[in-house]
Each structure stands twice: as C-alpha cells, then as structure tokens.
Amino acid sequence: MSNILVVAEMSDGKVRKSTHSAITFAREATKAGGSFSILVIGAGAKAAAAEVTTFGAAKVLVCDDASLKDPVCERLAPTVAAVGQGFDIVSITASSFGKDLAPRVAAKLSAGYAPDISGVKVDGGKATYRRPVYAGNAYVNVQLTTAKGVVSVRQSEFSAAEPSGGASPIEDVAMTAHDAAASKVTFLGIEAAKSERPDLGEAKVIVAGGRALKEKFAEVLDPLANELGAAIGASRAACDAGYAPAELQVGQTGRVVAPALYVAIGISGAIQHLAGMKGSKTIVAINKDAEAPIFQVADYGLVQDLFGAVPALVSEIKKANA
Amino acid sequence: MKILVPLKRVADPDNANKVKVNAGKLVTTGLEWKPNPFDEYAVETALRLTENGTNPKARMGEVVVVTFGPKDCETTLRAMLGTGADRAIRVDTGDETIDGDVVARALKALVEKEKPDLVLCGKQAVDGDSGQVAQQLAEYLGWPQATFAGTIESEGDKALIVGREVDGGTIKLKVELPAVVSVDLRIVAPKSVKGVHTPATHAYPEGVRFAALMAIMAAKKKPLAEVKLADLTGDAALKIQYLDYEPPPARKAGVKVKDVAELVTRLKTEAKVV
Ligand SMILES: Cc1cc2nc3c(=O)[nH]c(=O)nc-3n(C[C@H](O)[C@H](O)[C@H](O)COP(=O)(O)OP(=O)(O)OC[C@H]3O[C@@H](n4cnc5c(N)ncnc54)[C@H](O)[C@@H]3O)c2cc1C
C-alpha cells in the first residue's frame, strides 16, 4: 500500500496534459491499495486546480503564489519536498520541467530517484519500476531502497488519464520558503517558436523531417502537417543545421513521443532518434536510401526522393479524404 | 574561473545496437568504452569558458576533470587532459556498483575541497539515461542549478547567462556563481559559448576538439590524483537497485510500399490512421 503525490505540471495558468500520464501512473501504483493526491503549484494554481478534481485523487493540494510564476527549481522544490514528506512516492512527468525538478526534490527528501519510468508493478507494497536505458535498447526493472521514492513518468508510455467523476476536495497548502540559492537565479524569460500546431507530446500524428530537407523544411512539411492535423518534429541534425527550431527535436535527448502515426521524412534513423519515436503506433519512413536504418522500425517504407514523394502524398491524401 | 567537470565512461553509444539482453542480464561484451558524449561537451564548454578564444595558450582559469571508477578509467581522464583539461582526479570505487546519488554526495565533498566556481556536467549519461547528478549536487551544495544548457555566456566571471533548452522553447536564466550547470547538445555549436575573455567576433568550430599528438604526450605529465570514495562520503549505500533487464518490445517487420498511392491505401485500410 502506498500513498502517492502527483506534482502537476503547469504552464500559462493551466495544468498541462502531461500531468494526466502521471495520474495514470498513480492509479496503477495504487491499484493494490493506497491513494493519490495531486499538488498544483504555481501562480494561478487555485484556478488551475479545478481541472484535476475529477480524476479520483484523495485531495487536490494547492499552493498558489505569485513568486512561483516562472519554472525556477529553487523556488518550487522546497514546497514540493515539504508536501512530499507526507507521501511514500512523489511523481512528476519526465518532461524538461520534471527532469529539472525531480532530482532536486529527491535529494531534499533523501529519497531514491527512478527517472523516466515506463511501467510500475506493486507487489507486497514494494514498487518495481521499469525504465529504458541505452537509448531504449534495453529496459531495466529497478527498485528504490529508501523509505520514500521520487519518480519521473515517461508521458509516451502511460496513456493520458480520463476523468473518473467525483470531486476531490481542494486544500490549500502553505508555500515553503524558497531555497537560499533562489536569490542567485534570475528568470530572464522564455523564447518559444510560435506555432498553432499541437504539442509534440499530445499530437496524434507527427510529421518529422531530417537533415535532407535543408532550407525547404517548412515548405515541404507544412502542407502535409496541415493535411494530417499533425505536429512537426525534427531530427537533431535538422535542428543543429538551423532548418528547424531546437524544441522540435525528437530523440533520446529531445522529446520522446508516441503518436498513432509518425512520418519520418529524410531521417536516417540513428539510434538516438529512434529512442524518441520507436513507441509510435504506426511508423512511415520516406527515404531515398533503401538501406537507411529507419526502415528497420518502419511499418511502411517508401524508397523515394522526398521532394517528389511528399507533395504527391499530400495530394493523394486530399484525394482519399475528398 | 575554476571549473570542475565530472566525467563518466560509457559503452560506446554508436555501438549500442549491440547492447543485448540475455536471460535478464545486460550483455556488453565487445563494446568499447568512450567518454559519455555529454560529458565531453561539458569539458569542451569548460575549455571555451577558460580561454580567450583567439590564443589557445592564454588560459584564464583551470579545468579539473573527475571520474569515478577503477584504475583503467584513467585512460578516459588522460584523453581529456589531452584535449586541454589541466588536472584530473579519479575517485576510486573499486569494483563497487554506484548510483547517481552517491556520485552527487561524493562530488559535494570534492567541491568543498576544490572550491571551483562552476561545476559543469553533461545533462545525462547515455547508458543509464538518468540525468540526476547535476540537480542533486546543486541541492546538496545549496547552489543554484541551470540544467540542459544550450548556450552559456559568462558575465565578468561572476555570473552566467544560460539558455536552457526545454520542451516549450528556450528559458534564459542568469545564475550567480558558484553554480551547477548541465549541458545539452547544442552547447558545442560554434557560437553557443561566450567567455568573458573571448572576443565577440570569435566562433568556435562545431563539436569538441581533438587532442593533437603533442598534447597527448604532454597529458601524460599532467597531474592525476587518486581519492578513495570512502574519503569523500562515508555513506555509499545505493538508493536504486537494478534488477533484471528486458529487451525492448519488438516491432513486427514492416513492408516497403511501391508508391505513394499504395502507402495511402495501406494507411487508410490497414493502419486506419488517415
Ligand atoms: C549524444 C547524442 C545525442 C543525440 N540525440 C539525438 C536526438 O535526440 N535526436 C536525433 O534525431 N538525433 C540525435 N543525435 C544525432 C544522431 O546520432 C544523428 O546524427 C541524427 O539523428 C541524424 O539526423 P538525420 O537523420 O536528419 O540526418 P542524416 O544522418 O544526415 O540523414 C539524412 C537522411 O536523409 C536521406 N535523404 C537525403 N536526401 C534525401 C532525399 N532527397 N529524399 C529522401 N531521403 C533523403 C538520407 O538517405 C539519410 O538517410 C544525437 C547524437 C549524439 C552523439
């Protein structure tokens, strides 16, 4: 039996969808007993908390403070750890937000940390976590030896929880003083490429491009993404070359995604890229090199020059959907 | 600026296809050891921050590399001394298995002895993919942290402006030193690091530098100290235990389609995703 705290991830005054995967983890880990609560922390947490009261949490804990507006770890971690004291497991999404925060919280709690988990089994009150290692070339089952544990939950491997009805009681919690180190950090701002497209973590379809697209990255991919209502992703090589913004990078060190459909265009399929998209349900690869490793994971491979194939694909899909 | 860079050796990730799982055990025979690429990027970043960008000989600080492991890890340290690091420390762990938390606690003690202005880490090791040491070390030291740095600019050797690559874009932070920073891939792009002593016009080559033969010879004479893990932390208890390994879920063999029309038909009728 274990009690779990799910730390919600907030942005723009809303609870991010990634939190729903952490809720799924919490439900699985408490199946054999125990309960979970959700901590909504940040400026505007009070308003955002309403979004997560129907997921079956024992409580929704709210820490709303203007000083928590920006995602600065040294301000958030003390309260997360203080609230986490009352739980056996503190969980958070393995997004860049969670990966920054979770280890610092673990250190505060002298808790073991299981990063980026893809599964959980509880047996006799002891949790065993499954997690990918070696860029997803192997999975390992791990246990924490400490009384308390901190985990980050891989969004692509836990489906998004659906509301289960009911209404969890909301309770305010006091903010714990920022770390002394917080006074040494100034948040200067966030630069984001504006996009109307779905977030990579939430998209059902992703159209991803590689180095081969060159300066024509957007020109070639946009019509296909529009047609499919897709998010756009990129290989590291395409980001490094400046053809695509860095936050579109999919891979071991970029975003880990698992959409229903992933279309890899002019991407060779290096293991570091595969690590981020191998969990996709259906994979299509378009590459002019029949030996490209991407074809080893693709359900459908098309060996063609992308500059001809992609526009043809757009018009064929239009025809099919007409 | 004095910079400490922790370094881990890993099984060559470009051979990682050959990492196999057999009866719950990880089989790494035949894999070569390499420095973790992110740690190499951290060393490169440290070198860029402590030189003036035009004269490789005019160093404006010290770069100390440290690794945890048995004697033969010294090869990895010597390689880094060859690329320009000034001094190396090996924390001897014997044959014991360690975890990221032990490393962070031991590093804390080492930082208190060495008193660097900055600890630069790779954002993750490409074997365990854990990504925890920088954040835990920052907490144990009570220092500020800036993770996943894609750009670093030093301000008068007193503070860093860090561009953190996060899911939604790039967060700009100013952190006062001393601090712990973990670096992401693009930190080795030509203009990603600006040292206070580097002319604004200077751009570094892409990637990490190679050691010249002369430098490799010279590295043999650079100081390499050995410290026992027990001298840094009395508590080497592991907080995470690795049980059995599993192969990744297999994907069933795919098909090559002959043209775009066949692809769309199959996506519509078989996969039902269009
Ligand atoms: C530590 C580390 C971490 C990394 N992390 C990541 C990561 O997170 N994500 C990631 O993606 N990579 C990552 N990489 C980089 C990775 O190893 C590869 O270099 C990268 O994925 C290659 O990108 P690419 O396939 O776009 O480019 P390339 O390897 O250049 O491949 C281009 C492909 O396009 C094909 N092509 C060329 N022209 C055409 C055409 N006209 N029509 C059709 N096909 C064409 C070619 O046949 C080739 O297969 C990492 C590397 C390291 C060392």
mmCIF file of C-alpha atoms in Angstrom, chain A residues 71 73-74 95-96 99-100 103-104 107-108 110-113 115 128 130-131 133-146 179 181 183-192 236 239-240 246-247 249 252-253 255 260-261 271-272 278 280-284 290 295 297-304 309 312-313 316-317 320-321, chain B residues 11 13-14 16-17 19 21 26 28 38 41 101 123-124 126-132 135-136 138-140 142-145 147-148 161 164-176 184-186 206 238-249 251-252 254-261 263-264 266-268 270-271 273-274:
data_model
loop_
_atom_site.group_PDB
_atom_site.id
_atom_site.type_symbol
_atom_site.label_atom_id
_atom_site.label_comp_id
_atom_site.label_asym_id
_atom_site.label_seq_id
_atom_site.Cartn_x
_atom_site.Cartn_y
_atom_site.Cartn_z
ATOM 1 C CA PRO A 71 9.530 27.488 -13.516
ATOM 2 C CA CYS A 73 13.530 24.937 -9.490
ATOM 3 C CA GLU A 74 14.999 26.632 -6.421
ATOM 4 C CA SER A 95 9.264 16.477 -19.236
ATOM 5 C CA SER A 96 12.061 19.023 -19.123
ATOM 6 C CA LYS A 99 13.579 16.294 -15.120
ATOM 7 C CA ASP A 100 14.855 19.594 -13.720
ATOM 8 C CA PRO A 103 16.204 15.056 -8.692
ATOM 9 C CA ARG A 104 16.456 18.175 -6.535
ATOM 10 C CA ALA A 107 17.879 14.978 -2.762
ATOM 11 C CA LYS A 108 15.856 17.088 -0.315
ATOM 12 C CA SER A 110 16.944 11.713 0.847
ATOM 13 C CA ALA A 111 14.785 9.645 -1.462
ATOM 14 C CA GLY A 112 15.838 7.304 -4.222
ATOM 15 C CA TYR A 113 15.024 8.553 -7.708
ATOM 16 C CA PRO A 115 13.906 8.585 -13.677
ATOM 17 C CA THR A 128 9.222 -2.184 -9.119
ATOM 18 C CA ARG A 130 10.575 -0.379 -15.488
ATOM 19 C CA ARG A 131 12.712 2.139 -17.319
ATOM 20 C CA VAL A 133 18.331 2.517 -20.712
ATOM 21 C CA TYR A 134 20.934 2.639 -23.513
ATOM 22 C CA ALA A 135 18.711 4.886 -25.623
ATOM 23 C CA GLY A 136 15.858 2.418 -25.373
ATOM 24 C CA ASN A 137 17.946 -0.568 -26.481
ATOM 25 C CA ALA A 138 17.141 -2.274 -23.202
ATOM 26 C CA TYR A 139 14.720 -1.884 -20.320
ATOM 27 C CA VAL A 140 15.632 -2.470 -16.714
ATOM 28 C CA ASN A 141 13.489 -3.163 -13.668
ATOM 29 C CA VAL A 142 14.564 -1.146 -10.662
ATOM 30 C CA GLN A 143 13.623 -0.804 -7.021
ATOM 31 C CA LEU A 144 14.373 2.010 -4.628
ATOM 32 C CA THR A 145 15.989 1.106 -1.329
ATOM 33 C CA THR A 146 14.789 4.204 0.512
ATOM 34 C CA ASP A 179 15.945 27.831 -1.318
ATOM 35 C CA ALA A 181 20.052 29.638 -3.835
ATOM 36 C CA SER A 183 18.251 34.562 -4.770
ATOM 37 C CA LYS A 184 21.141 33.678 -7.125
ATOM 38 C CA VAL A 185 18.811 32.889 -10.030
ATOM 39 C CA THR A 186 17.093 35.462 -12.219
ATOM 40 C CA PHE A 187 14.483 34.301 -14.690
ATOM 41 C CA LEU A 188 15.019 36.391 -17.805
ATOM 42 C CA GLY A 189 12.281 34.922 -19.982
ATOM 43 C CA ILE A 190 11.316 32.153 -22.318
ATOM 44 C CA GLU A 191 11.686 32.240 -26.079
ATOM 45 C CA ALA A 192 9.372 29.908 -27.919
ATOM 46 C CA ARG A 236 18.877 16.605 -34.254
ATOM 47 C CA CYS A 239 17.747 21.338 -35.648
ATOM 48 C CA ASP A 240 21.506 21.785 -35.457
ATOM 49 C CA ALA A 246 15.560 23.154 -31.286
ATOM 50 C CA GLU A 247 12.375 22.397 -29.354
ATOM 51 C CA GLN A 249 13.923 17.716 -31.723
ATOM 52 C CA GLN A 252 16.972 10.339 -26.735
ATOM 53 C CA THR A 253 17.858 13.890 -25.860
ATOM 54 C CA ARG A 255 11.223 14.880 -26.942
ATOM 55 C CA ALA A 260 -0.677 6.995 -33.528
ATOM 56 C CA LEU A 261 1.198 7.907 -36.714
ATOM 57 C CA ILE A 271 19.610 5.090 -32.520
ATOM 58 C CA GLN A 272 19.379 8.435 -30.740
ATOM 59 C CA LYS A 278 10.100 3.908 -31.558
ATOM 60 C CA SER A 280 4.814 5.247 -32.115
ATOM 61 C CA LYS A 281 1.948 3.032 -33.148
ATOM 62 C CA THR A 282 2.421 3.245 -36.904
ATOM 63 C CA ILE A 283 5.684 4.452 -38.429
ATOM 64 C CA VAL A 284 6.080 5.564 -42.023
ATOM 65 C CA ALA A 290 16.833 1.736 -49.162
ATOM 66 C CA PHE A 295 13.356 1.175 -42.403
ATOM 67 C CA VAL A 297 11.434 0.210 -37.453
ATOM 68 C CA ALA A 298 9.048 1.481 -40.127
ATOM 69 C CA ASP A 299 5.738 -0.293 -40.689
ATOM 70 C CA TYR A 300 5.589 1.254 -44.143
ATOM 71 C CA GLY A 301 8.698 2.268 -46.022
ATOM 72 C CA LEU A 302 8.754 4.278 -49.205
ATOM 73 C CA VAL A 303 12.107 4.412 -51.004
ATOM 74 C CA GLN A 304 11.839 7.633 -52.974
ATOM 75 C CA ALA A 309 7.101 11.932 -52.697
ATOM 76 C CA ALA A 312 2.449 13.560 -54.068
ATOM 77 C CA LEU A 313 1.479 12.208 -50.662
ATOM 78 C CA GLU A 316 -3.116 11.600 -52.598
ATOM 79 C CA ILE A 317 -4.368 12.091 -49.022
ATOM 80 C CA ALA A 320 -8.590 9.930 -50.440
ATOM 81 C CA ASN A 321 -10.315 12.221 -47.976
ATOM 82 C CA ALA B 11 29.816 1.745 -23.564
ATOM 83 C CA PRO B 13 26.595 4.532 -27.823
ATOM 84 C CA ASP B 14 27.239 4.249 -31.529
ATOM 85 C CA ALA B 16 24.673 0.475 -28.608
ATOM 86 C CA ASN B 17 22.760 -1.562 -31.146
ATOM 87 C CA VAL B 19 23.789 -3.952 -26.308
ATOM 88 C CA VAL B 21 19.804 -8.678 -23.133
ATOM 89 C CA LEU B 26 22.819 -6.956 -19.977
ATOM 90 C CA THR B 28 28.066 -5.596 -23.270
ATOM 91 C CA PHE B 38 27.512 14.969 -22.926
ATOM 92 C CA TYR B 41 30.612 18.557 -24.323
ATOM 93 C CA ASP B 101 23.086 9.861 -5.751
ATOM 94 C CA LYS B 123 22.844 16.543 -18.880
ATOM 95 C CA GLN B 124 22.688 12.753 -18.860
ATOM 96 C CA VAL B 126 23.892 7.797 -22.453
ATOM 97 C CA ASP B 127 23.984 4.410 -20.716
ATOM 98 C CA GLY B 128 21.663 4.839 -17.730
ATOM 99 C CA ASP B 129 19.994 7.947 -19.192
ATOM 100 C CA SER B 130 19.208 9.077 -15.633
ATOM 101 C CA GLY B 131 20.050 12.786 -15.675
ATOM 102 C CA GLN B 132 20.192 13.446 -11.946
ATOM 103 C CA GLN B 135 20.452 18.684 -9.811
ATOM 104 C CA GLN B 136 21.259 16.565 -6.759
ATOM 105 C CA ALA B 138 23.224 21.561 -6.605
ATOM 106 C CA GLU B 139 20.800 20.668 -3.817
ATOM 107 C CA TYR B 140 23.486 19.091 -1.617
ATOM 108 C CA GLY B 142 22.797 24.652 -1.716
ATOM 109 C CA TRP B 143 23.857 26.123 -5.071
ATOM 110 C CA PRO B 144 21.713 27.327 -7.956
ATOM 111 C CA GLN B 145 21.297 24.994 -10.924
ATOM 112 C CA THR B 147 20.030 22.297 -16.484
ATOM 113 C CA PHE B 148 20.037 21.446 -20.216
ATOM 114 C CA ILE B 161 23.522 33.739 -18.669
ATOM 115 C CA ARG B 164 18.105 26.238 -21.128
ATOM 116 C CA GLU B 165 16.578 24.061 -23.827
ATOM 117 C CA VAL B 166 13.187 22.979 -22.515
ATOM 118 C CA ASP B 167 10.157 21.356 -24.119
ATOM 119 C CA GLY B 168 8.438 24.640 -24.933
ATOM 120 C CA GLY B 169 11.439 26.630 -26.156
ATOM 121 C CA THR B 170 14.458 28.222 -24.507
ATOM 122 C CA ILE B 171 14.467 29.584 -20.961
ATOM 123 C CA LYS B 172 17.022 32.299 -20.256
ATOM 124 C CA LEU B 173 18.357 32.324 -16.714
ATOM 125 C CA LYS B 174 21.020 34.349 -15.029
ATOM 126 C CA VAL B 175 22.797 32.365 -12.319
ATOM 127 C CA GLU B 176 25.357 33.796 -9.961
ATOM 128 C CA ASP B 184 22.789 19.802 -23.728
ATOM 129 C CA LEU B 185 23.920 19.007 -27.268
ATOM 130 C CA ARG B 186 23.970 22.422 -28.857
ATOM 131 C CA GLU B 206 31.445 22.733 -34.420
ATOM 132 C CA LEU B 238 22.729 2.718 -3.046
ATOM 133 C CA LYS B 239 19.311 4.294 -3.355
ATOM 134 C CA ILE B 240 18.429 2.480 -6.560
ATOM 135 C CA GLN B 241 18.886 -1.186 -7.374
ATOM 136 C CA TYR B 242 18.952 -2.565 -10.894
ATOM 137 C CA LEU B 243 17.200 -5.933 -11.035
ATOM 138 C CA ASP B 244 16.704 -7.716 -14.344
ATOM 139 C CA TYR B 245 16.918 -6.358 -17.880
ATOM 140 C CA GLU B 246 14.472 -6.885 -20.708
ATOM 141 C CA PRO B 247 14.865 -6.395 -24.429
ATOM 142 C CA PRO B 248 12.795 -3.541 -25.856
ATOM 143 C CA PRO B 249 9.411 -4.550 -27.253
ATOM 144 C CA ARG B 251 8.356 -4.179 -33.686
ATOM 145 C CA LYS B 252 6.929 -6.516 -36.254
ATOM 146 C CA GLY B 254 7.325 -3.676 -41.872
ATOM 147 C CA VAL B 255 6.747 -3.605 -45.613
ATOM 148 C CA LYS B 256 8.187 -1.488 -48.374
ATOM 149 C CA VAL B 257 5.446 0.068 -50.461
ATOM 150 C CA LYS B 258 5.945 0.657 -54.180
ATOM 151 C CA ASP B 259 4.476 4.138 -54.406
ATOM 152 C CA VAL B 260 2.562 6.920 -52.700
ATOM 153 C CA ALA B 261 -0.825 5.532 -53.778
ATOM 154 C CA LEU B 263 1.097 3.961 -48.987
ATOM 155 C CA VAL B 264 -2.117 5.956 -48.634
ATOM 156 C CA ARG B 266 -2.495 0.942 -46.599
ATOM 157 C CA LEU B 267 -2.625 3.828 -44.116
ATOM 158 C CA LYS B 268 -6.352 4.093 -44.740
ATOM 159 C CA GLU B 270 -4.732 -1.400 -42.712
ATOM 160 C CA ALA B 271 -3.416 1.059 -40.167
ATOM 161 C CA VAL B 273 -4.621 6.340 -39.371
ATOM 162 C CA VAL B 274 -5.506 8.539 -42.336
#
